[in-house]
Amino acid sequence: MNTAGHSEAQAHRGLELTPFRGLRYDPDRVGSLAAVTSPPYDVVVRPDGLHHLQSADPHNIVRLILPEADTPEARNAQAAATLRRWRAEGILIPDPEPGLYVYEQSDDEGMLQRGIIGTLRVTDPEEQLVLPHEDVMPHIVADRAALMRATSANLEPLLLTYRGDESAPLTAARIEHAAGRPPLLATTTEDGVHHRLWSLTDPADVDAIAKELAGHQALIADGHHRWATYFRLRKEHGSPSPWDHGLVLLVDTARYPLRVRAIHRLLHRLPVADALAALPGLFRVRRVDAALPDALAVLAEAADEGNAFLLAGDGTFHLVDRPDPDLLARTVPADRPEAWRTLDATVLHATLLEHVWRVPDDSPAHIAYIHDTAATVEKAERDGGTAVLMHPVREEVVRDLARQGVTMPRKSTSFGPKPASGLVLRALDL
């Protein structure tokens, strides 16, 4: 990329990925490596998924990334104490020397993703080296920052992508060579995904990868709030300090394209009947009497023609599409690119949530963002709220908007597969 005009970017040349001493579970001290892993903190459906993970193994990583106590201060203190205890007891042990880590995820249906885990220099937005594509919610950044301060650790890696094309052959070669060796660890989680991890400690390998990645931009695929937290903590502590870098997984999507899924909304205080009653004359509404997979197929077909959503929570599904053009003209900001104005998430947040349903999109009391489709529907039916099911956005749309400096509405996309939490941690005192 061209970094002309950005003096700091010129001085640092670009992305700076550095080795670190990973902190990993001792497999002899836990029931299984699969039993101590977790999805990223914001993918865990609470309380059901949280309790399931807690019961899988007393040392499951969820006790660090989502501690339970009566107050935020108590939760963070508990996580810090748990981490100290697990390290003292040898549950978590540091690797003997710094390295980068090759991480592979695969399944029996042909999915294969490989990338590099390391610590990345936290850059200013003006450098345009790490591109966000979604806005963040301040209360979540504050929550993650408090947890990181208390534990003095990066407990789970962010997922970043870059386009290697033909410009990163040495990095690709080292990843593939590592994948041919016996791994540091191998496990299969209950979702059927196989995980393998290797370390790269040879200075020549580390240097070759660093030099190639220095010429690239990265897109935040998953972890906007944690990247914002890294930035906040770097500013708090000043430079130089261990907070100058944060734990990331970098994946070359030219070789390993990510899957893009939607993140759904659960409107706690809005029953489906009330949501539907506000729509006549503004959107077309059709009842869809079908099972969830077939209803999602109907949503996909409608999304090909324009904005479309699937509402659930009353025992059936309702397709909401064909918004009134005049309504969109009144409610969707006109100062953004057309690709942004026509996003389903834009229309949902700017038109439906703000103007039609009057639901604040940053209040946990009113709205939850859930990755799992079936869980969103089940919780809506159980709690009497409305599930708003979304259709995913194409990756190229996300990347093009990010390069223009345009962020999407919060929680617009779910890129995956996401790295499992608990395979390798970073303690800032190592």
Tab-separated table of C-alpha atoms in Angstrom:
chain	number	residue	atom	x	y	z
A	1	MET	CA	0.000	0.000	0.000
A	2	ASN	CA	1.043	3.637	-0.385
A	3	THR	CA	1.805	5.220	2.987
A	4	ALA	CA	2.997	8.570	1.570
A	5	GLY	CA	1.827	11.469	3.662
A	6	HIS	CA	1.795	9.511	6.901
A	7	SER	CA	5.127	10.189	8.571
A	8	GLU	CA	4.714	7.623	11.342
A	9	ALA	CA	3.642	4.982	8.830
A	10	GLN	CA	6.704	5.789	6.756
A	11	ALA	CA	8.945	5.448	9.808
A	12	HIS	CA	7.434	2.087	10.702
A	13	ARG	CA	7.039	0.930	7.077
A	14	GLY	CA	3.682	-0.714	7.655
A	15	LEU	CA	2.276	-3.594	9.643
A	16	GLU	CA	4.688	-4.751	12.343
A	17	LEU	CA	4.072	-8.330	13.466
A	18	THR	CA	6.407	-9.482	16.224
A	19	PRO	CA	7.008	-12.796	18.032
A	20	PHE	CA	5.948	-13.387	21.642
A	21	ARG	CA	6.124	-16.115	24.283
A	22	GLY	CA	2.753	-17.779	24.105
A	23	LEU	CA	0.980	-18.861	27.278
A	24	ARG	CA	-0.695	-22.227	26.691
A	25	TYR	CA	-2.574	-24.906	28.598
A	26	ASP	CA	-0.550	-27.880	29.774
A	27	PRO	CA	-2.530	-30.744	28.174
A	28	ASP	CA	-1.602	-33.027	31.085
A	29	ARG	CA	-3.328	-30.690	33.553
A	30	VAL	CA	-6.739	-30.347	31.839
A	31	GLY	CA	-9.379	-32.801	30.730
A	32	SER	CA	-8.811	-32.016	27.056
A	33	LEU	CA	-7.707	-29.003	25.036
A	34	ALA	CA	-11.119	-28.892	23.367
A	35	ALA	CA	-12.819	-28.690	26.771
A	36	VAL	CA	-10.884	-25.555	27.790
A	37	THR	CA	-11.521	-23.593	24.569
A	38	SER	CA	-14.343	-21.176	23.872
A	39	PRO	CA	-15.662	-19.101	20.998
A	40	PRO	CA	-14.666	-15.401	21.245
A	41	TYR	CA	-16.301	-13.624	24.188
A	42	ASP	CA	-18.924	-11.844	22.060
A	43	VAL	CA	-20.054	-15.047	20.327
A	44	VAL	CA	-20.896	-16.909	23.540
A	45	VAL	CA	-24.670	-16.904	23.964
A	46	ARG	CA	-25.440	-16.071	27.567
A	47	PRO	CA	-26.412	-17.564	29.910
A	48	ASP	CA	-26.851	-20.969	28.239
A	49	GLY	CA	-23.574	-21.098	26.321
A	50	LEU	CA	-21.629	-19.611	29.206
A	51	HIS	CA	-22.806	-22.229	31.665
A	52	HIS	CA	-22.197	-25.009	29.138
A	53	LEU	CA	-18.579	-23.908	28.720
A	54	GLN	CA	-18.056	-23.507	32.453
A	55	SER	CA	-19.223	-27.081	33.031
A	56	ALA	CA	-17.035	-28.490	30.217
A	57	ASP	CA	-13.874	-28.101	32.325
A	58	PRO	CA	-13.105	-26.130	35.512
A	59	HIS	CA	-10.273	-24.432	33.640
A	60	ASN	CA	-12.245	-23.360	30.556
A	61	ILE	CA	-10.966	-20.044	29.177
A	62	VAL	CA	-14.472	-18.580	29.504
A	63	ARG	CA	-13.708	-18.091	33.220
A	64	LEU	CA	-11.130	-15.517	32.116
A	65	ILE	CA	-12.846	-13.857	29.148
A	66	LEU	CA	-16.346	-13.809	30.706
A	67	PRO	CA	-15.914	-14.010	34.496
A	68	GLU	CA	-19.063	-14.004	36.609
A	69	ALA	CA	-19.492	-11.874	39.733
A	70	ASP	CA	-21.873	-9.242	41.090
A	71	THR	CA	-20.006	-6.153	39.867
A	72	PRO	CA	-17.643	-5.350	36.975
A	73	GLU	CA	-14.844	-4.702	39.450
A	74	ALA	CA	-15.378	-8.069	41.106
A	75	ARG	CA	-15.541	-9.845	37.736
A	76	ASN	CA	-12.227	-8.382	36.605
A	77	ALA	CA	-10.534	-9.048	39.940
A	78	GLN	CA	-11.756	-12.630	39.770
A	79	ALA	CA	-10.361	-13.098	36.258
A	80	ALA	CA	-6.996	-11.676	37.324
A	81	ALA	CA	-6.852	-13.931	40.389
A	82	THR	CA	-7.857	-16.974	38.316
A	83	LEU	CA	-5.141	-16.259	35.746
A	84	ARG	CA	-2.497	-15.855	38.469
A	85	ARG	CA	-3.580	-19.097	40.112
A	86	TRP	CA	-3.591	-21.096	36.882
A	87	ARG	CA	-0.110	-19.846	36.058
A	88	ALA	CA	1.194	-20.613	39.565
A	89	GLU	CA	-0.322	-24.119	39.436
A	90	GLY	CA	1.122	-24.841	35.978
A	91	ILE	CA	-2.279	-25.054	34.294
A	92	LEU	CA	-1.060	-22.373	31.893
A	93	ILE	CA	2.654	-22.430	31.064
A	94	PRO	CA	4.759	-20.150	28.853
A	95	ASP	CA	6.521	-21.468	25.792
A	96	PRO	CA	10.305	-21.504	26.211
A	97	GLU	CA	11.099	-18.895	23.555
A	98	PRO	CA	9.323	-16.195	21.565
A	99	GLY	CA	7.800	-17.098	18.235
A	100	LEU	CA	5.030	-16.568	15.760
A	101	TYR	CA	2.372	-19.277	15.580
A	102	VAL	CA	0.854	-20.898	12.517
A	103	TYR	CA	-2.798	-21.658	13.254
A	104	GLU	CA	-4.978	-23.954	11.167
A	105	GLN	CA	-8.713	-24.581	11.289
A	106	SER	CA	-10.429	-27.209	9.152
A	107	ASP	CA	-13.523	-29.367	9.085
A	108	ASP	CA	-14.779	-32.483	7.347
A	109	GLU	CA	-16.720	-30.453	4.769
A	110	GLY	CA	-13.635	-28.983	3.107
A	111	MET	CA	-13.137	-25.781	5.079
A	112	LEU	CA	-9.458	-24.938	5.559
A	113	GLN	CA	-8.000	-21.740	6.983
A	114	ARG	CA	-4.415	-21.012	7.961
A	115	GLY	CA	-2.864	-17.853	9.342
A	116	ILE	CA	-0.189	-16.368	11.573
A	117	ILE	CA	-0.680	-15.440	15.242
A	118	GLY	CA	1.642	-12.757	16.608
A	119	THR	CA	1.612	-9.393	18.325
A	120	LEU	CA	0.870	-6.470	16.020
A	121	ARG	CA	1.917	-2.879	16.595
A	122	VAL	CA	-1.168	-0.862	17.534
A	123	THR	CA	-1.409	1.926	14.959
A	124	ASP	CA	-3.221	5.227	14.772
A	125	PRO	CA	-6.285	5.336	12.486
A	126	GLU	CA	-4.573	8.018	10.380
A	127	GLU	CA	-1.934	5.493	9.327
A	128	GLN	CA	-4.622	3.472	7.499
A	129	LEU	CA	-2.774	0.244	8.186
A	130	VAL	CA	-5.450	-1.537	10.219
A	131	LEU	CA	-8.853	-0.813	8.707
A	132	PRO	CA	-12.027	-1.077	10.770
A	133	HIS	CA	-15.333	-1.616	9.020
A	134	GLU	CA	-17.714	-1.297	11.962
A	135	ASP	CA	-18.408	1.243	14.665
A	136	VAL	CA	-17.852	0.236	18.279
A	137	MET	CA	-19.914	0.676	21.426
A	138	PRO	CA	-18.063	2.637	24.135
A	139	HIS	CA	-19.393	0.572	27.033
A	140	ILE	CA	-17.994	-2.641	25.505
A	141	VAL	CA	-14.578	-1.031	24.915
A	142	ALA	CA	-14.577	0.142	28.539
A	143	ASP	CA	-15.505	-3.365	29.714
A	144	ARG	CA	-12.755	-5.066	27.671
A	145	ALA	CA	-10.201	-2.444	28.715
A	146	ALA	CA	-10.946	-3.010	32.394
A	147	LEU	CA	-10.518	-6.768	31.942
A	148	MET	CA	-7.216	-6.377	30.075
A	149	ARG	CA	-5.898	-3.945	32.696
A	150	ALA	CA	-6.806	-6.318	35.526
A	151	THR	CA	-5.297	-9.410	33.907
A	152	SER	CA	-2.414	-7.623	32.109
A	153	ALA	CA	-3.016	-10.043	29.263
A	154	ASN	CA	-4.402	-10.438	25.764
A	155	LEU	CA	-6.641	-13.427	26.359
A	156	GLU	CA	-7.806	-14.074	22.782
A	157	PRO	CA	-6.551	-13.017	19.347
A	158	LEU	CA	-8.376	-10.700	16.982
A	159	LEU	CA	-9.015	-11.900	13.432
A	160	LEU	CA	-7.405	-9.645	10.811
A	161	THR	CA	-7.141	-10.253	7.079
A	162	TYR	CA	-4.801	-9.118	4.336
A	163	ARG	CA	-4.609	-9.771	0.593
A	164	GLY	CA	-1.349	-11.602	-0.050
A	165	ASP	CA	-2.009	-12.360	-3.734
A	166	GLU	CA	1.516	-12.802	-5.131
A	167	SER	CA	3.118	-10.309	-2.737
A	168	ALA	CA	3.686	-12.587	0.264
A	169	PRO	CA	5.185	-15.810	-1.131
A	170	LEU	CA	7.667	-16.335	1.705
A	171	THR	CA	4.956	-16.028	4.349
A	172	ALA	CA	2.749	-18.468	2.463
A	173	ALA	CA	5.631	-20.895	2.039
A	174	ARG	CA	6.478	-20.845	5.738
A	175	ILE	CA	2.856	-21.409	6.689
A	176	GLU	CA	2.593	-24.393	4.366
A	177	HIS	CA	5.942	-25.810	5.509
A	178	ALA	CA	4.900	-25.571	9.159
A	179	ALA	CA	1.631	-27.360	8.400
A	180	GLY	CA	3.644	-30.354	7.209
A	181	ARG	CA	5.330	-30.778	10.611
A	182	PRO	CA	3.935	-32.330	13.804
A	183	PRO	CA	1.939	-29.599	15.601
A	184	LEU	CA	2.378	-28.187	19.089
A	185	LEU	CA	-1.245	-29.036	19.685
A	186	ALA	CA	-4.163	-30.582	17.848
A	187	THR	CA	-7.754	-30.787	19.014
A	188	THR	CA	-11.297	-30.953	17.666
A	189	THR	CA	-13.956	-28.776	19.269
A	190	GLU	CA	-17.573	-29.843	19.636
A	191	ASP	CA	-18.575	-27.884	16.529
A	192	GLY	CA	-16.509	-30.313	14.452
A	193	VAL	CA	-13.672	-27.873	13.712
A	194	HIS	CA	-10.137	-29.288	13.861
A	195	HIS	CA	-7.510	-26.930	15.312
A	196	ARG	CA	-3.728	-27.249	14.945
A	197	LEU	CA	-0.953	-24.925	16.105
A	198	TRP	CA	2.760	-24.714	15.261
A	199	SER	CA	5.459	-22.306	16.425
A	200	LEU	CA	7.930	-20.447	14.206
A	201	THR	CA	10.968	-19.487	16.266
A	202	ASP	CA	13.719	-19.343	13.628
A	203	PRO	CA	14.746	-15.655	13.338
A	204	ALA	CA	15.023	-16.035	9.554
A	205	ASP	CA	11.379	-17.169	9.321
A	206	VAL	CA	10.165	-14.439	11.659
A	207	ASP	CA	12.125	-11.770	9.777
A	208	ALA	CA	10.904	-12.909	6.357
A	209	ILE	CA	7.286	-12.789	7.464
A	210	ALA	CA	7.725	-9.381	9.110
A	211	LYS	CA	9.281	-7.887	5.984
A	212	GLU	CA	6.498	-9.114	3.703
A	213	LEU	CA	3.649	-8.051	5.970
A	214	ALA	CA	5.175	-4.577	6.330
A	215	GLY	CA	3.854	-3.819	2.847
A	216	HIS	CA	0.233	-4.651	3.566
A	217	GLN	CA	-2.926	-3.241	5.064
A	218	ALA	CA	-5.066	-5.360	7.371
A	219	LEU	CA	-8.842	-5.412	7.621
A	220	ILE	CA	-10.398	-6.116	11.012
A	221	ALA	CA	-12.589	-9.127	10.318
A	222	ASP	CA	-13.479	-9.830	13.944
A	223	GLY	CA	-12.509	-7.933	17.077
A	224	HIS	CA	-13.317	-4.241	16.524
A	225	HIS	CA	-13.934	-3.667	20.212
A	226	ARG	CA	-10.722	-5.396	21.224
A	227	TRP	CA	-8.697	-3.401	18.671
A	228	ALA	CA	-10.261	-0.203	20.036
A	229	THR	CA	-9.317	-1.490	23.494
A	230	TYR	CA	-5.711	-2.058	22.400
A	231	PHE	CA	-5.611	1.511	21.081
A	232	ARG	CA	-7.081	2.911	24.298
A	233	LEU	CA	-4.624	1.034	26.520
A	234	ARG	CA	-1.657	1.980	24.350
A	235	LYS	CA	-2.571	5.650	24.785
A	236	GLU	CA	-3.047	5.196	28.536
A	237	HIS	CA	0.329	3.563	29.108
A	238	GLY	CA	2.389	5.596	26.633
A	239	SER	CA	5.235	4.286	24.509
A	240	PRO	CA	7.319	2.279	24.693
A	241	SER	CA	5.415	-0.350	26.675
A	242	PRO	CA	4.085	-3.892	26.165
A	243	TRP	CA	0.729	-2.249	25.355
A	244	ASP	CA	2.193	-1.013	22.051
A	245	HIS	CA	1.291	-4.398	20.587
A	246	GLY	CA	-1.808	-6.595	20.672
A	247	LEU	CA	-2.496	-10.260	19.960
A	248	VAL	CA	-3.863	-10.973	16.457
A	249	LEU	CA	-4.404	-13.727	13.912
A	250	LEU	CA	-3.582	-12.585	10.360
A	251	VAL	CA	-5.153	-14.544	7.486
A	252	ASP	CA	-4.382	-14.093	3.791
A	253	THR	CA	-7.856	-14.130	2.239
A	254	ALA	CA	-6.411	-14.404	-1.267
A	255	ARG	CA	-5.444	-17.964	-0.250
A	256	TYR	CA	-8.023	-18.633	2.437
A	257	PRO	CA	-11.268	-16.710	1.805
A	258	LEU	CA	-13.299	-16.157	4.950
A	259	ARG	CA	-16.924	-17.077	5.377
A	260	VAL	CA	-19.180	-14.100	5.970
A	261	ARG	CA	-22.273	-14.625	8.089
A	262	ALA	CA	-24.837	-12.243	9.495
A	263	ILE	CA	-25.153	-11.104	13.104
A	264	HIS	CA	-28.779	-11.089	14.185
A	265	ARG	CA	-30.639	-8.756	16.538
A	266	LEU	CA	-32.824	-9.617	19.493
A	267	LEU	CA	-35.135	-6.772	20.537
A	268	HIS	CA	-35.907	-7.546	24.163
A	269	ARG	CA	-38.796	-5.152	24.784
A	270	LEU	CA	-40.557	-5.263	21.422
A	271	PRO	CA	-43.048	-8.105	20.906
A	272	VAL	CA	-43.431	-9.333	17.342
A	273	ALA	CA	-47.050	-8.143	17.180
A	274	ASP	CA	-46.003	-4.584	18.033
A	275	ALA	CA	-43.117	-4.694	15.562
A	276	LEU	CA	-45.422	-5.808	12.770
A	277	ALA	CA	-48.154	-3.301	13.676
A	278	ALA	CA	-45.785	-0.414	12.925
A	279	LEU	CA	-44.899	-1.570	9.403
A	280	PRO	CA	-47.981	-1.314	7.123
A	281	GLY	CA	-47.397	1.289	4.441
A	282	LEU	CA	-43.679	1.402	5.193
A	283	PHE	CA	-42.541	-2.146	4.300
A	284	ARG	CA	-44.145	-5.157	2.684
A	285	VAL	CA	-44.817	-7.893	5.255
A	286	ARG	CA	-45.450	-11.558	4.398
A	287	ARG	CA	-45.908	-14.516	6.721
A	288	VAL	CA	-43.506	-17.416	6.071
A	289	ASP	CA	-44.835	-20.710	7.406
A	290	ALA	CA	-41.666	-22.787	7.151
A	291	ALA	CA	-38.868	-24.295	9.161
A	292	LEU	CA	-35.851	-22.095	9.859
A	293	PRO	CA	-33.668	-23.309	6.934
A	294	ASP	CA	-36.471	-22.761	4.425
A	295	ALA	CA	-37.343	-19.378	5.931
A	296	LEU	CA	-33.711	-18.306	5.569
A	297	ALA	CA	-33.824	-19.382	1.924
A	298	VAL	CA	-36.817	-17.097	1.434
A	299	LEU	CA	-34.865	-14.279	3.090
A	300	ALA	CA	-31.872	-14.887	0.790
A	301	GLU	CA	-34.071	-14.734	-2.304
A	302	ALA	CA	-35.693	-11.482	-1.161
A	303	ALA	CA	-32.282	-9.993	-0.244
A	304	ASP	CA	-31.174	-10.426	-3.855
A	305	GLU	CA	-33.842	-7.891	-4.817
A	306	GLY	CA	-33.275	-5.316	-2.063
A	307	ASN	CA	-33.456	-4.790	1.682
A	308	ALA	CA	-35.059	-7.705	3.509
A	309	PHE	CA	-35.364	-8.975	7.075
A	310	LEU	CA	-36.949	-11.964	8.775
A	311	LEU	CA	-38.809	-11.362	12.036
A	312	ALA	CA	-39.419	-14.191	14.494
A	313	GLY	CA	-40.494	-14.718	18.079
A	314	ASP	CA	-44.175	-15.615	17.845
A	315	GLY	CA	-43.821	-19.155	16.545
A	316	THR	CA	-43.534	-18.324	12.862
A	317	PHE	CA	-41.528	-16.087	10.525
A	318	HIS	CA	-42.411	-12.799	8.850
A	319	LEU	CA	-40.541	-11.508	5.800
A	320	VAL	CA	-40.157	-7.728	5.849
A	321	ASP	CA	-38.957	-6.253	2.553
A	322	ARG	CA	-39.562	-3.611	-0.136
A	323	PRO	CA	-39.208	-0.486	2.027
A	324	ASP	CA	-40.994	2.648	0.891
A	325	PRO	CA	-38.467	4.760	-1.097
A	326	ASP	CA	-39.712	7.979	0.469
A	327	LEU	CA	-39.184	6.510	3.935
A	328	LEU	CA	-35.604	5.620	3.055
A	329	ALA	CA	-34.989	9.091	1.633
A	330	ARG	CA	-36.167	10.639	4.909
A	331	THR	CA	-34.303	8.356	7.287
A	332	VAL	CA	-31.061	7.114	5.692
A	333	PRO	CA	-28.193	9.647	5.801
A	334	ALA	CA	-27.368	10.897	2.315
A	335	ASP	CA	-23.711	11.777	2.983
A	336	ARG	CA	-22.379	8.219	2.550
A	337	PRO	CA	-21.646	6.060	-0.519
A	338	GLU	CA	-24.571	4.280	-2.111
A	339	ALA	CA	-23.084	0.916	-1.121
A	340	TRP	CA	-23.437	1.994	2.519
A	341	ARG	CA	-26.897	3.559	2.146
A	342	THR	CA	-28.331	0.372	0.677
A	343	LEU	CA	-26.941	-2.041	3.284
A	344	ASP	CA	-29.552	-4.048	5.182
A	345	ALA	CA	-27.847	-3.055	8.432
A	346	THR	CA	-28.030	0.623	7.494
A	347	VAL	CA	-31.751	0.408	6.761
A	348	LEU	CA	-32.348	-1.626	9.909
A	349	HIS	CA	-30.554	0.821	12.197
A	350	ALA	CA	-31.364	4.156	10.533
A	351	THR	CA	-34.917	3.397	9.487
A	352	LEU	CA	-36.453	0.565	11.487
A	353	LEU	CA	-34.709	0.854	14.839
A	354	GLU	CA	-34.360	4.626	15.058
A	355	HIS	CA	-37.472	5.925	13.301
A	356	VAL	CA	-40.066	3.146	13.188
A	357	TRP	CA	-39.535	1.062	16.330
A	358	ARG	CA	-37.647	3.632	18.431
A	359	VAL	CA	-35.200	1.050	19.781
A	360	PRO	CA	-31.751	2.342	20.858
A	361	ASP	CA	-29.133	0.208	19.144
A	362	ASP	CA	-26.492	0.680	21.852
A	363	SER	CA	-28.553	-0.283	24.912
A	364	PRO	CA	-28.095	-3.860	26.189
A	365	ALA	CA	-31.450	-3.513	27.937
A	366	HIS	CA	-33.153	-3.107	24.563
A	367	ILE	CA	-31.059	-5.040	22.044
A	368	ALA	CA	-28.681	-8.008	21.868
A	369	TYR	CA	-26.435	-8.978	18.977
A	370	ILE	CA	-26.318	-12.769	18.505
A	371	HIS	CA	-24.334	-14.773	15.964
A	372	ASP	CA	-26.268	-18.035	16.244
A	373	THR	CA	-29.479	-17.965	14.181
A	374	ALA	CA	-31.401	-20.671	16.014
A	375	ALA	CA	-30.423	-19.254	19.411
A	376	THR	CA	-31.725	-15.818	18.399
A	377	VAL	CA	-35.117	-17.276	17.460
A	378	GLU	CA	-35.307	-19.451	20.589
A	379	LYS	CA	-34.506	-16.551	22.914
A	380	ALA	CA	-37.083	-14.319	21.217
A	381	GLU	CA	-39.779	-16.969	21.578
A	382	ARG	CA	-38.835	-17.665	25.188
A	383	ASP	CA	-38.596	-14.026	26.262
A	384	GLY	CA	-41.412	-12.513	24.189
A	385	GLY	CA	-39.145	-10.287	22.108
A	386	THR	CA	-38.498	-9.936	18.400
A	387	ALA	CA	-35.680	-11.638	16.533
A	388	VAL	CA	-34.506	-9.754	13.461
A	389	LEU	CA	-32.653	-12.185	11.218
A	390	MET	CA	-30.222	-10.704	8.718
A	391	HIS	CA	-28.706	-11.808	5.413
A	392	PRO	CA	-24.880	-11.627	5.234
A	393	VAL	CA	-22.936	-8.923	3.395
A	394	ARG	CA	-20.340	-9.854	0.766
A	395	GLU	CA	-16.705	-9.489	1.872
A	396	GLU	CA	-15.766	-7.275	-1.093
A	397	VAL	CA	-18.419	-4.725	-0.070
A	398	VAL	CA	-16.990	-4.595	3.445
A	399	ARG	CA	-13.404	-4.184	2.214
A	400	ASP	CA	-14.268	-1.508	-0.359
A	401	LEU	CA	-16.110	0.595	2.225
A	402	ALA	CA	-13.276	0.184	4.744
A	403	ARG	CA	-10.749	1.433	2.203
A	404	GLN	CA	-12.926	4.522	1.708
A	405	GLY	CA	-12.850	5.105	5.465
A	406	VAL	CA	-16.562	4.318	5.772
A	407	THR	CA	-17.603	2.182	8.726
A	408	MET	CA	-20.639	-0.049	8.595
A	409	PRO	CA	-23.351	-0.044	11.236
A	410	ARG	CA	-22.227	-1.878	14.359
A	411	LYS	CA	-22.259	-5.657	14.323
A	412	SER	CA	-23.024	-5.838	10.598
A	413	THR	CA	-20.987	-8.911	9.741
A	414	SER	CA	-19.582	-12.080	11.230
A	415	PHE	CA	-16.400	-13.254	9.507
A	416	GLY	CA	-15.192	-16.743	10.158
A	417	PRO	CA	-14.060	-19.178	11.063
A	418	LYS	CA	-13.049	-17.251	14.155
A	419	PRO	CA	-10.011	-18.329	16.153
A	420	ALA	CA	-10.845	-20.424	19.178
A	421	SER	CA	-10.060	-18.722	22.465
A	422	GLY	CA	-7.799	-20.667	24.812
A	423	LEU	CA	-5.256	-22.145	22.410
A	424	VAL	CA	-2.625	-19.446	22.944
A	425	LEU	CA	-2.699	-16.394	25.241
A	426	ARG	CA	-0.321	-13.484	25.692
A	427	ALA	CA	0.721	-12.356	29.159
A	428	LEU	CA	2.294	-8.903	29.024
A	429	ASP	CA	4.913	-9.780	31.662
A	430	LEU	CA	6.493	-12.507	29.496
